[in-house]
Short mmCIF file of C-alpha atoms (C1' of nucleotides) in Angstrom, two decimals:
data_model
loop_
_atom_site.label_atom_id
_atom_site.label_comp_id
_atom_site.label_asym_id
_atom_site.label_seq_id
_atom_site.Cartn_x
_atom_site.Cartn_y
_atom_site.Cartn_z
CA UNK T 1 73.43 100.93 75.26
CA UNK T 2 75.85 99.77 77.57
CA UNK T 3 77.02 95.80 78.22
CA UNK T 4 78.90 94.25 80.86
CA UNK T 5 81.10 91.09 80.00
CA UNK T 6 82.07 89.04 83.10
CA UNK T 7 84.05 85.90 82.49
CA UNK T 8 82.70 83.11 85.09
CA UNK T 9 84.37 81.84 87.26
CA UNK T 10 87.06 83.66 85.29
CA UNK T 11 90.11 82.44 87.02
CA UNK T 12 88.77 78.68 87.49
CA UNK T 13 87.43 78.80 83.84
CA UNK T 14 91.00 79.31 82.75
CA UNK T 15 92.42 76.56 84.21
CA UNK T 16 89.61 74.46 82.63
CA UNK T 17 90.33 75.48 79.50
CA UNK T 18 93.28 73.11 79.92
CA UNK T 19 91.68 70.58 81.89
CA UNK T 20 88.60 70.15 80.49
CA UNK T 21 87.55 67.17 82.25
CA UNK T 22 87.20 69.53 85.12
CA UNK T 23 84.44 71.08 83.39
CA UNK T 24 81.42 70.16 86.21
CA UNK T 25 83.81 68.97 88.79
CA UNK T 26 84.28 71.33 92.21
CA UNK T 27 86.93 73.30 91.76
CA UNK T 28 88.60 76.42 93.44
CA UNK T 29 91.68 78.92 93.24
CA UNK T 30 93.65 80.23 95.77
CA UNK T 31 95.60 83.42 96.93
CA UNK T 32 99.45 83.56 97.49
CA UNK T 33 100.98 81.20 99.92
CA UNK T 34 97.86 79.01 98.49
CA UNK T 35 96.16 81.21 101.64
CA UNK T 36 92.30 81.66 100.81
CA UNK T 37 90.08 80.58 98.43
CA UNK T 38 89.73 83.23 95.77
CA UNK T 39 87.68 81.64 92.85
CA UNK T 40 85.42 79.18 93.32
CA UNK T 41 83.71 76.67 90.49
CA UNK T 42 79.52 76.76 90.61
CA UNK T 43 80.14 72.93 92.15
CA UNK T 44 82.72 74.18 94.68
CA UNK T 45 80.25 77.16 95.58
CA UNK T 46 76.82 74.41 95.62
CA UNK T 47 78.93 72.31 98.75
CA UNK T 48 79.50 75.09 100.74
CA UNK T 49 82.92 76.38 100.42
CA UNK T 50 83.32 80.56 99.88
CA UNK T 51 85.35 83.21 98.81
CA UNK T 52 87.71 84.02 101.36
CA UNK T 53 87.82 80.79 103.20
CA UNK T 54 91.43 79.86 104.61
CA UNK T 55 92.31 76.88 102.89
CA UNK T 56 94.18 75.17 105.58
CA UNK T 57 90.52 75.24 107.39
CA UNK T 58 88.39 73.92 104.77
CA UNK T 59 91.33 71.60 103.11
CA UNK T 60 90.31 68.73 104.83
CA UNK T 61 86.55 68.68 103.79
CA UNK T 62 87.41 69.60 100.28
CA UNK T 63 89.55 67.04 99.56
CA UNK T 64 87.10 64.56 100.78
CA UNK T 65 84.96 65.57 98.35
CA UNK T 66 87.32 66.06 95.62
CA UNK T 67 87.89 69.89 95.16
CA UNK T 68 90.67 70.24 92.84
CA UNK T 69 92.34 73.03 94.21
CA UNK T 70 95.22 75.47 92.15
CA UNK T 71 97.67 78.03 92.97
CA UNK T 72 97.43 81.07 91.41
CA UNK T 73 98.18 81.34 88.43
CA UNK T 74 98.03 84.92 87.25
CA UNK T 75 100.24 85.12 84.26
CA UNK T 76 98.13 82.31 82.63
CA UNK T 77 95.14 84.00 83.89
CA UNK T 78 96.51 87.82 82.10
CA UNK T 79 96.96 86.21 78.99
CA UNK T 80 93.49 84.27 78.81
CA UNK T 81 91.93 87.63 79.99
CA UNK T 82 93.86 89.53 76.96
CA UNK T 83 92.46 86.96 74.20
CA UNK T 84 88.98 87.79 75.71
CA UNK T 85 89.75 91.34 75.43
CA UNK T 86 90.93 90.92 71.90
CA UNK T 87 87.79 89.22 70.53
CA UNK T 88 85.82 91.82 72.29
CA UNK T 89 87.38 94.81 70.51
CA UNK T 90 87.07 93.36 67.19
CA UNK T 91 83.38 92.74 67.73
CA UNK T 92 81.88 96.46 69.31
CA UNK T 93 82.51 100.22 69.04
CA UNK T 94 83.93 101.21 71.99
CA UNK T 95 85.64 99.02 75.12
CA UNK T 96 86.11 99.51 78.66
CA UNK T 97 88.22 96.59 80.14
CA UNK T 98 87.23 97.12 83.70
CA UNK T 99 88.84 94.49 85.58
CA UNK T 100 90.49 91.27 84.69
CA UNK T 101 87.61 89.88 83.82
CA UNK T 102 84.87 92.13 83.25
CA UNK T 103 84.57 94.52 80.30
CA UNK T 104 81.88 97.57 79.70
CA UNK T 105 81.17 97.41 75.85
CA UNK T 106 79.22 100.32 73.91
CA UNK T 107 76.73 98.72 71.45
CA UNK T 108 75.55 100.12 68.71
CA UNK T 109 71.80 101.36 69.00
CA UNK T 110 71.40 100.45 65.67
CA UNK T 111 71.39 96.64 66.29
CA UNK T 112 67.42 96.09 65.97
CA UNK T 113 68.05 92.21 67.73
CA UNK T 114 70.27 93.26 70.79
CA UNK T 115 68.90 90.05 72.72
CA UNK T 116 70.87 88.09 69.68
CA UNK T 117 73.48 89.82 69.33
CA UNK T 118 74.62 89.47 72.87
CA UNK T 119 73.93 86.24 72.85
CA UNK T 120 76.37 85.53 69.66
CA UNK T 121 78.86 88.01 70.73
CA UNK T 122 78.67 85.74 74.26
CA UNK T 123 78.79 82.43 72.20
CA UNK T 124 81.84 83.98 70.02
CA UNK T 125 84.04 85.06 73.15
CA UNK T 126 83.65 81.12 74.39
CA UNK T 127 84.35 79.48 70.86
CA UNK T 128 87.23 81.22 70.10
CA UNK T 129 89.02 81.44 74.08
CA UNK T 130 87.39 78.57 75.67
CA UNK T 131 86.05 80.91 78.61
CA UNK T 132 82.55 81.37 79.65
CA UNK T 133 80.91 84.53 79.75
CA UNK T 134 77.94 86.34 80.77
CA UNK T 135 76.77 89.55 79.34
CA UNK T 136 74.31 92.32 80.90
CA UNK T 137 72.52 95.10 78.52
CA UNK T 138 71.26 98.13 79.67
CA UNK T 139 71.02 101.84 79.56
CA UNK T 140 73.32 102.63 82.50
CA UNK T 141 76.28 100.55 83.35
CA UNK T 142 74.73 99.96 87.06
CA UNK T 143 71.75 98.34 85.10
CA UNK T 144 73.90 96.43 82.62
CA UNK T 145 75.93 94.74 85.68
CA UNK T 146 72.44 93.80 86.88
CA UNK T 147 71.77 92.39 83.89
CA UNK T 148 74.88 90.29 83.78
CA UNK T 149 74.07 88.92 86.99
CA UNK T 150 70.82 87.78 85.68
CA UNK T 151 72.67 86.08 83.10
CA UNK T 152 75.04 84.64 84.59
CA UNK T 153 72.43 82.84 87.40
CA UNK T 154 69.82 81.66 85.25
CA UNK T 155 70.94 79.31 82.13
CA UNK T 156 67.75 80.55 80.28
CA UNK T 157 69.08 83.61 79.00
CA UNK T 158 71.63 81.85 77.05
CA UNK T 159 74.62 83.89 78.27
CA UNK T 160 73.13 87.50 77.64
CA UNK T 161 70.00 89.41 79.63
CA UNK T 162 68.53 92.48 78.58
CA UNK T 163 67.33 95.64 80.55
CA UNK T 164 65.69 97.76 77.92
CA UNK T 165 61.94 98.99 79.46
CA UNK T 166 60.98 100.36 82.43
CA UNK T 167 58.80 97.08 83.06
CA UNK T 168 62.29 95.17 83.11
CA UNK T 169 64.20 97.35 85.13
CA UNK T 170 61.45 97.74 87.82
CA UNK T 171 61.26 93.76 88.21
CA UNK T 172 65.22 93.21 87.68
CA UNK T 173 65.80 96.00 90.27
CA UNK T 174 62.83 94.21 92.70
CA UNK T 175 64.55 91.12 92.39
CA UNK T 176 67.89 92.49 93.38
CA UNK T 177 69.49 92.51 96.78
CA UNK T 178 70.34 96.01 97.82
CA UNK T 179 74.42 94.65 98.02
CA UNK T 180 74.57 93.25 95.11
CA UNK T 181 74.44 96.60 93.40
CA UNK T 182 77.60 97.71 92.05
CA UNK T 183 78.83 100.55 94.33
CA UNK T 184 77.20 99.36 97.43
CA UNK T 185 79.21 97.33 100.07
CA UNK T 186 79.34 95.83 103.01
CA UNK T 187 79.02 98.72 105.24
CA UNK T 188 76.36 100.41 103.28
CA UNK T 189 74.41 97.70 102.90
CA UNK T 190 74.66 97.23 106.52
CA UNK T 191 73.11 100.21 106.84
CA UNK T 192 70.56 100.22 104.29
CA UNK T 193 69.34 96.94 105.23
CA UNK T 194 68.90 98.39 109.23
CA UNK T 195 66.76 100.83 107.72
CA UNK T 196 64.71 98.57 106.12
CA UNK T 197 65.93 98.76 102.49
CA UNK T 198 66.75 95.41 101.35
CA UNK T 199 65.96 95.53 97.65
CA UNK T 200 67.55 97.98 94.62
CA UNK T 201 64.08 99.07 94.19
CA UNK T 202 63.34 100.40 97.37
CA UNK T 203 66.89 101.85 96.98
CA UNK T 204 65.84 103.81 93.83
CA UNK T 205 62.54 104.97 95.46
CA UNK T 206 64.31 106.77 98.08
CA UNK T 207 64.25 110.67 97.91
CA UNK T 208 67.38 111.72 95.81
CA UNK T 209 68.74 114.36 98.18
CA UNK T 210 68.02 111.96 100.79
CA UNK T 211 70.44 109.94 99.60
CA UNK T 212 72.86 112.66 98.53
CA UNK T 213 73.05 113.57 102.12
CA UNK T 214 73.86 110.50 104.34
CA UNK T 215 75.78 108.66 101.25
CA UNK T 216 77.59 111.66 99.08
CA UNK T 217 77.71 111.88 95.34
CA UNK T 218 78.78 108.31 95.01
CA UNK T 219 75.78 106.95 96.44
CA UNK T 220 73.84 109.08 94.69
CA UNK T 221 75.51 108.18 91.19
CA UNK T 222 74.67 104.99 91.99
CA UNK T 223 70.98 106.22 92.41
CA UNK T 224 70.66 107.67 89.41
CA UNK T 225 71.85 105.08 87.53
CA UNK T 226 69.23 102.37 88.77
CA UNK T 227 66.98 104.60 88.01
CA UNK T 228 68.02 104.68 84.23
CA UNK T 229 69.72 108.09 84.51
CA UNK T 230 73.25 107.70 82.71
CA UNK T 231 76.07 109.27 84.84
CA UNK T 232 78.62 106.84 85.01
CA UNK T 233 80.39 106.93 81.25
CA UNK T 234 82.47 104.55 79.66
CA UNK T 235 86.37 104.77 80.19
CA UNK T 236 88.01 103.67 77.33
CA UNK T 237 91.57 104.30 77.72
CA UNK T 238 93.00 103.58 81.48
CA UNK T 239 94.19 106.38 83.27
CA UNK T 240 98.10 106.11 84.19
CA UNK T 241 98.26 104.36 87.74
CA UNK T 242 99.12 107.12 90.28
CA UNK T 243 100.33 104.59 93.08
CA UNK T 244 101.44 101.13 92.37
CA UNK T 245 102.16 98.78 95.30
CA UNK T 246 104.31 95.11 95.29
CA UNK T 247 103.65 92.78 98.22
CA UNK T 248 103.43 89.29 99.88
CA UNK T 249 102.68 87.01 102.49
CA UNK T 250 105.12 84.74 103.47
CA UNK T 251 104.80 81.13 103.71
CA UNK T 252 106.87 81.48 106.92
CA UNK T 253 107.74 84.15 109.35
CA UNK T 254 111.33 85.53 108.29
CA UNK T 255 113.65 86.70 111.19
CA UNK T 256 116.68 87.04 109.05
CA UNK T 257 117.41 90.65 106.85
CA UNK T 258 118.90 89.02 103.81
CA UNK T 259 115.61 87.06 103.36
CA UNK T 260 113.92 90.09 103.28
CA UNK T 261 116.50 91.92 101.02
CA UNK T 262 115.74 89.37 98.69
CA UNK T 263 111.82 89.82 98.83
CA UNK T 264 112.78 93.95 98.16
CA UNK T 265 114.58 93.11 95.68
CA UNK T 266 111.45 90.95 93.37
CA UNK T 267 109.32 93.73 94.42
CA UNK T 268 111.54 96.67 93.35
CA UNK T 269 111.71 94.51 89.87
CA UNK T 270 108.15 94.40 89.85
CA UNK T 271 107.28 98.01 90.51
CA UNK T 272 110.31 98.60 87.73
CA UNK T 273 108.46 96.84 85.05
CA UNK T 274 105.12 98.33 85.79
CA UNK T 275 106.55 101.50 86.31
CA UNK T 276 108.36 101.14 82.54
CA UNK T 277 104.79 99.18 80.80
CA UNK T 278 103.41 102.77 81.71
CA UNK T 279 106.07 104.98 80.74
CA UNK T 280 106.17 106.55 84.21
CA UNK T 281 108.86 107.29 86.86
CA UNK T 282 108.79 106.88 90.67
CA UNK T 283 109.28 110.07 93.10
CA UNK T 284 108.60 108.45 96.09
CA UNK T 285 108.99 104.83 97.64
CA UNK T 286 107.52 103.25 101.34
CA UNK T 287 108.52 99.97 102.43
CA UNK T 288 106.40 98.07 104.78
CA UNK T 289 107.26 95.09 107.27
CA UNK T 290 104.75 93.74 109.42
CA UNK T 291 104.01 90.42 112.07
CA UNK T 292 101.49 88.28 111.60
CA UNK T 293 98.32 89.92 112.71
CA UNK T 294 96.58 86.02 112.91
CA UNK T 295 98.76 85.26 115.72
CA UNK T 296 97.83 86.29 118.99
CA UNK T 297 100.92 84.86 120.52
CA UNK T 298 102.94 87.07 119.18
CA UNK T 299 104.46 90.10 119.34
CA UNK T 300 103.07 92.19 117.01
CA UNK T 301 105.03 94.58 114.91
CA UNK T 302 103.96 96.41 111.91
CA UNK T 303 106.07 99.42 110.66
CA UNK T 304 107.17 102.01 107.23
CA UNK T 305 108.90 104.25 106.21
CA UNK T 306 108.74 106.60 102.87
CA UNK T 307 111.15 108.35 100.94
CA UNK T 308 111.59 111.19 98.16
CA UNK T 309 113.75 109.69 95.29
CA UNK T 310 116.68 112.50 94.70
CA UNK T 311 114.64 111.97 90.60
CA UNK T 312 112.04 110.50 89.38
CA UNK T 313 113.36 106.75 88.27
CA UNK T 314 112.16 103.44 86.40
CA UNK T 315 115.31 102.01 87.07
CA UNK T 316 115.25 98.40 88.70
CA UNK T 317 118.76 98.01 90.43
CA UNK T 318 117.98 102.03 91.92
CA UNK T 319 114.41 101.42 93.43
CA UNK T 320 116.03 97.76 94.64
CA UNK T 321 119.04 99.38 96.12
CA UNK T 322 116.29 102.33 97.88
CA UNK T 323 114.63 100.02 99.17
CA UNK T 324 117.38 97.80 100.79
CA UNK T 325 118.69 100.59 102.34
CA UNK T 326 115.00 101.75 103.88
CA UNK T 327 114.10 98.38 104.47
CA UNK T 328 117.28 98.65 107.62
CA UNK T 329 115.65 101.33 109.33
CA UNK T 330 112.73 99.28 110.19
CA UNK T 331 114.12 95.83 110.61
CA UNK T 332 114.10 94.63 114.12
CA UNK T 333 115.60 91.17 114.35
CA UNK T 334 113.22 89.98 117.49
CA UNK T 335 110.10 89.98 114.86
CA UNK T 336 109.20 87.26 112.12
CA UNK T 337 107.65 88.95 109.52
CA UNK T 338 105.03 87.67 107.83
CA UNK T 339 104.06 90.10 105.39
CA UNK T 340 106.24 92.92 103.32
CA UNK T 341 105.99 95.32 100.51
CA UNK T 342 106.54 98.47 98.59
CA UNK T 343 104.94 101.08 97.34
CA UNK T 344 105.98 104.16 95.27
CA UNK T 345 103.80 106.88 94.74
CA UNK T 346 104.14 110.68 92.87
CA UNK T 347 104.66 108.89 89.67
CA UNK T 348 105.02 111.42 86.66
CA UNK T 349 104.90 110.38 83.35
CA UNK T 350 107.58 110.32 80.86
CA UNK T 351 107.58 114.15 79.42
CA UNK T 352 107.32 115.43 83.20
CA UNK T 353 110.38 113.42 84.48
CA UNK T 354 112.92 116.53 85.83
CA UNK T 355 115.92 115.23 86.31
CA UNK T 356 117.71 116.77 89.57
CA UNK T 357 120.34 119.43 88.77
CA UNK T 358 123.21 117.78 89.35
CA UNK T 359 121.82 114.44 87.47
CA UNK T 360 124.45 112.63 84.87
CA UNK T 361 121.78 112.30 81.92
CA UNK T 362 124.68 110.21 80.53
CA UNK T 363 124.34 107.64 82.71
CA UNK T 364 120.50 108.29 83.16
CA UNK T 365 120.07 107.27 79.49
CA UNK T 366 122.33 104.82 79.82
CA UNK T 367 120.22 102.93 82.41
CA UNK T 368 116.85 103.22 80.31
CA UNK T 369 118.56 101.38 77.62
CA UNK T 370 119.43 98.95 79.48
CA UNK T 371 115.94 98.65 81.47
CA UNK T 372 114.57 98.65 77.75
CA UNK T 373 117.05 95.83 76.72
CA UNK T 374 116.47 93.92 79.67
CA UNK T 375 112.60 94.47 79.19
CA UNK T 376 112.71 93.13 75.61
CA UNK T 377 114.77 89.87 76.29
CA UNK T 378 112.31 88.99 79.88
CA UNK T 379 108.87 89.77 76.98
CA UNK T 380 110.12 86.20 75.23
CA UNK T 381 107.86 83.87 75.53
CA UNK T 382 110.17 80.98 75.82
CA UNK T 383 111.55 82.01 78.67
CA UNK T 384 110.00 84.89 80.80
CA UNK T 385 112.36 86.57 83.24
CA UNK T 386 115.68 85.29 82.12
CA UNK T 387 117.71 88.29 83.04
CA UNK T 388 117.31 89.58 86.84
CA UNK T 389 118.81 90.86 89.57
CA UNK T 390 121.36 88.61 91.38
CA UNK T 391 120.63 90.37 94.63
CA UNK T 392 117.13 88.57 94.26
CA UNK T 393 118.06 85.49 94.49
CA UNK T 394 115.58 82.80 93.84
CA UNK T 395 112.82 85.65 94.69
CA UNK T 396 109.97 85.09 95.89
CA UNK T 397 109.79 81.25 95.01
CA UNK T 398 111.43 80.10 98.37
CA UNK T 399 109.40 82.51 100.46
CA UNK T 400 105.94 81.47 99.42
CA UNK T 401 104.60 78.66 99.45
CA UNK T 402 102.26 77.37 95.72
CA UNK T 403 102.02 73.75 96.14
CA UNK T 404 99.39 73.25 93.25
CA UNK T 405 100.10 75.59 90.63
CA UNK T 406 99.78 74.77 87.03
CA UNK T 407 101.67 75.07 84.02
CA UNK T 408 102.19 78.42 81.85
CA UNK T 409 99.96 76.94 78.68
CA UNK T 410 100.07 80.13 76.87
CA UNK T 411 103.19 81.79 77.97
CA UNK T 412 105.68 79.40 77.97
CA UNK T 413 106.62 77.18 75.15
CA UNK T 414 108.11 74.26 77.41
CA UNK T 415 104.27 74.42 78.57
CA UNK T 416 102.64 73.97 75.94
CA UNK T 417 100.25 70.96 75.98
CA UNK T 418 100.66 68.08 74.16
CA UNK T 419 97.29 65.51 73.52
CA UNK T 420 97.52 61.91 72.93
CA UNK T 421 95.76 60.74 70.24
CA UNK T 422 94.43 56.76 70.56
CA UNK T 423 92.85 54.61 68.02
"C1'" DT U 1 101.44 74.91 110.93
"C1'" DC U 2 98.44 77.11 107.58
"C1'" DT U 3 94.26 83.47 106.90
"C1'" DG U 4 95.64 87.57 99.27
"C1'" DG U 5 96.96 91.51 96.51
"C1'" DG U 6 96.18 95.82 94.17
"C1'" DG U 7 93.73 99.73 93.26
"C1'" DT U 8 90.34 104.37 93.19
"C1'" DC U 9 87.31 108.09 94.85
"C1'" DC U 10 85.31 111.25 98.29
"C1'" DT U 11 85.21 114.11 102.40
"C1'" DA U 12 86.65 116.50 106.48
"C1'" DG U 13 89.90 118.98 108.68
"C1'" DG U 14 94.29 121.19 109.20
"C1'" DA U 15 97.87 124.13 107.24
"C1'" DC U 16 98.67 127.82 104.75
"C1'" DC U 17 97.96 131.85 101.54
"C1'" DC U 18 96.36 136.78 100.56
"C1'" DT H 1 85.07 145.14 124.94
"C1'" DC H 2 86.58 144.22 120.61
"C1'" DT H 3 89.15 139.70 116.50
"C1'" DG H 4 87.12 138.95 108.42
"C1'" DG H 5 86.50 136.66 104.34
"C1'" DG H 6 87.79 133.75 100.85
"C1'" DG H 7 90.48 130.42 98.89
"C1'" DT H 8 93.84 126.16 97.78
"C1'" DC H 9 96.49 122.15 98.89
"C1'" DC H 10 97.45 118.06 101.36
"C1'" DT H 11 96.50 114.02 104.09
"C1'" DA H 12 94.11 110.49 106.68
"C1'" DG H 13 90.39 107.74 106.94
"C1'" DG H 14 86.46 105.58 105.15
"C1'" DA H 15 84.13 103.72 101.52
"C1'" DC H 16 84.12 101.13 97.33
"C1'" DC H 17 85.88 97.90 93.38
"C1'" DC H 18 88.10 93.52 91.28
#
DNA sequence: TCTGGGGTCCTAGGACCC
DNA sequence: TCTGGGGTCCTAGGACCC
């Protein structure tokens, strides 16, 4: 059997777990630049306010009735997802940890009380991270994210629903809208829904090669699956990422090259750290500048440009220094740019780097110890990030804007909290 | 004034090979 | 007047996911 853990709320739950007397107040996370709405509490969701909404439109309302709003905080929100993932692997066979805060589990068929044991193994996660959780059981993992929604919308189930008879999945699947089903999004549900197929089950009643035809293998994966047929298997170690991008908004449109220099340079570190967690090199880098696409007064201006690396690198100050030097050939003073990145793609992992013929693998070794060195004093908790480049500057701090973040509970040992005890 | 960031998979069509 | 057959690789665009 298959399960699907999803953390609620995941990213508001963790900043609950340090304020708990936010537990039942509306509350709601936002995007860089404190831009949209990205997480929203159940409260936040009940008075109207969704995914995706600018905050600077809905700011006004909410703080009339008292959303507690928070900057991203995604290095809290890692950690809290890795202690999940922790009490997860100790507990079942085999894990898949899907997203930040979703994880496919393989249970063991011989469990004779699954019911319970999901509902424990729910209760467990919560007692020993402080994060809510709600976990789907099926055959297929299509089914078991069904499931999850079940149990994540109706108290009842105690944190853990169960797919395990045809009687079940027929009624789960009637009870479904055909977009919430995992694989089918806006455009196909658009679709679906003109055709009159609003529910999973009519979905799964459709003729199979029907749906081969008009919505390729992938939609008819997704077919098989509802209807109980396995074809979707469990992934338990990641794949290396084969493109890895670094980007922002601005808080401001940024006329001025050094700015931007500065921005390449906190991406470039980025990308290098990745780029050494996963013991791969870089072969190719694009930079990207663009205008703000909001703004219809404005001159709009969106350009990139790509390059082959002479070798494959990890090496911060080299993919910084790249990219400075691209990032010139498609700055144009005139425009204020409101969004940049990079991205490097053709990674190879370690035992296919080929250094170019003429390479100094002196110096090339010399660098990945000191990437490694510098990688080991930044992992300290007490102090993340100590050594950096100088060409970055402050970073990315003074171009975005995160008015409301919160502290670095777990990561940080100047954040730890402290409680006052009173008689 | 203020609108996120980071990925993957699949297919069609063009380029190119023998 | 007549112009094969079979294959791979790469990329862009569209779809999806969180």
């Amino acid at each position: 059997m298959f399960g699907l853990i999803d953390c609620n709320n995941f990213f508001v739950s963790c900043e609950r777990v340090f304020r708990p007397s936010l537990i039942g107040r509306p509350v709601i996370v936002l995007s860089n630049n404190d831009g949209c709405a990205v997480a929203l509490s159940n409260e936040a969701k009940a008075l109207g306010f969704k995914r995706g909404d600018p905050y600077f439109k809905i700011k006004a309302q909410a703080d009339r009735q008292g959303v507690v709003a928070f900057s991203g905080n995604h290095r809290l929100y890692g950690d809290m997802s890795a202690r999940v993932m922790s009490v997860l692997r100790a507990e079942v066979v085999d894990i898949e940890v899907y997203s930040i805060d979703e994880a496919f589990l393989h249970l063991d068929p011989a469990i004779d009380d699954l019911e319970g044991y999901g509902r424990r193994l729910s209760r467990l996660v919560w007692r020993n991270t402080g994060i809510p959780v709600s976990l789907g059981i099926a055959t297929t993992k299509t089914l078991a994210k069904i499931a999850s929604h079940f149990a994540k919308k109706y108290p009842g189930y105690k944190g853990s629903c169960i797919i395990d008879n045809d009687e079940k999945r027929l009624k789960a699947l009637n009870l479904t809208p055909i977009g919430d089903v995992w694989g089918i999004g806006r455009r196909l549900n658009r679709r679906l829904t003109e055709q009159g197929i609003v529910t999973a089950l009519q979905f799964s009643q459709l003729e199979r090669d029907k749906v081969r035809r008009e919505m390729t293998i992938t939609g008819e994966r997704t077919w098989r699956e509802l209807n109980g047929d396995p074809c979707i298997t469990l992934e338990i170690t990641a794949p290396d990422k084969r493109t890895m991008t670094s980007s922002r908004s601005f808080a401001k449109e940024i006329y001025d090259i050094e700015s931007l220099q500065q921005a390449m340079c906190a991406f470039a570190t980025i990308l290098g750290r990745k780029l050494r967690e996963q013991s791969s090199y870089a072969l190719e880098m694009s930079v990207f500048v663009a205008t703000n696409r909001f703004n219809e007064r404005q001159l709009q201006y969106s350009n990139a440009v790509s390059y082959t690396l002479h070798e494959p690198t990890a090496d911060t100050p080299t993919l910084a220094r790249t990219a400075m030097t691209m990032l010139k050939s498609i700055y144009r003073p005139a425009y204020g740019i409101k969004k940049a990145g990079i991205t490097i793609t053709r990674l190879v992992p370690a035992e296919c780097r080929q250094p170019s013929l003429f390479a100094d693998l002196e110096d090339m070794a010399k660098r990945d110890r000191l990437m490694a060195t510098l990688d080991s004093i930044n992992a300290s908790p007490g102090n993340p990030d100590v050594v950096r480049l100088a060409a970055m500057g402050s970073g990315l701090k003074d171009l975005t804007r995160r008015e409301h973040a919160s502290r670095l509970y777990t990561t940080r040992l100047a954040d730890i909290i402290s409680i006052n005890c009173h008689k």
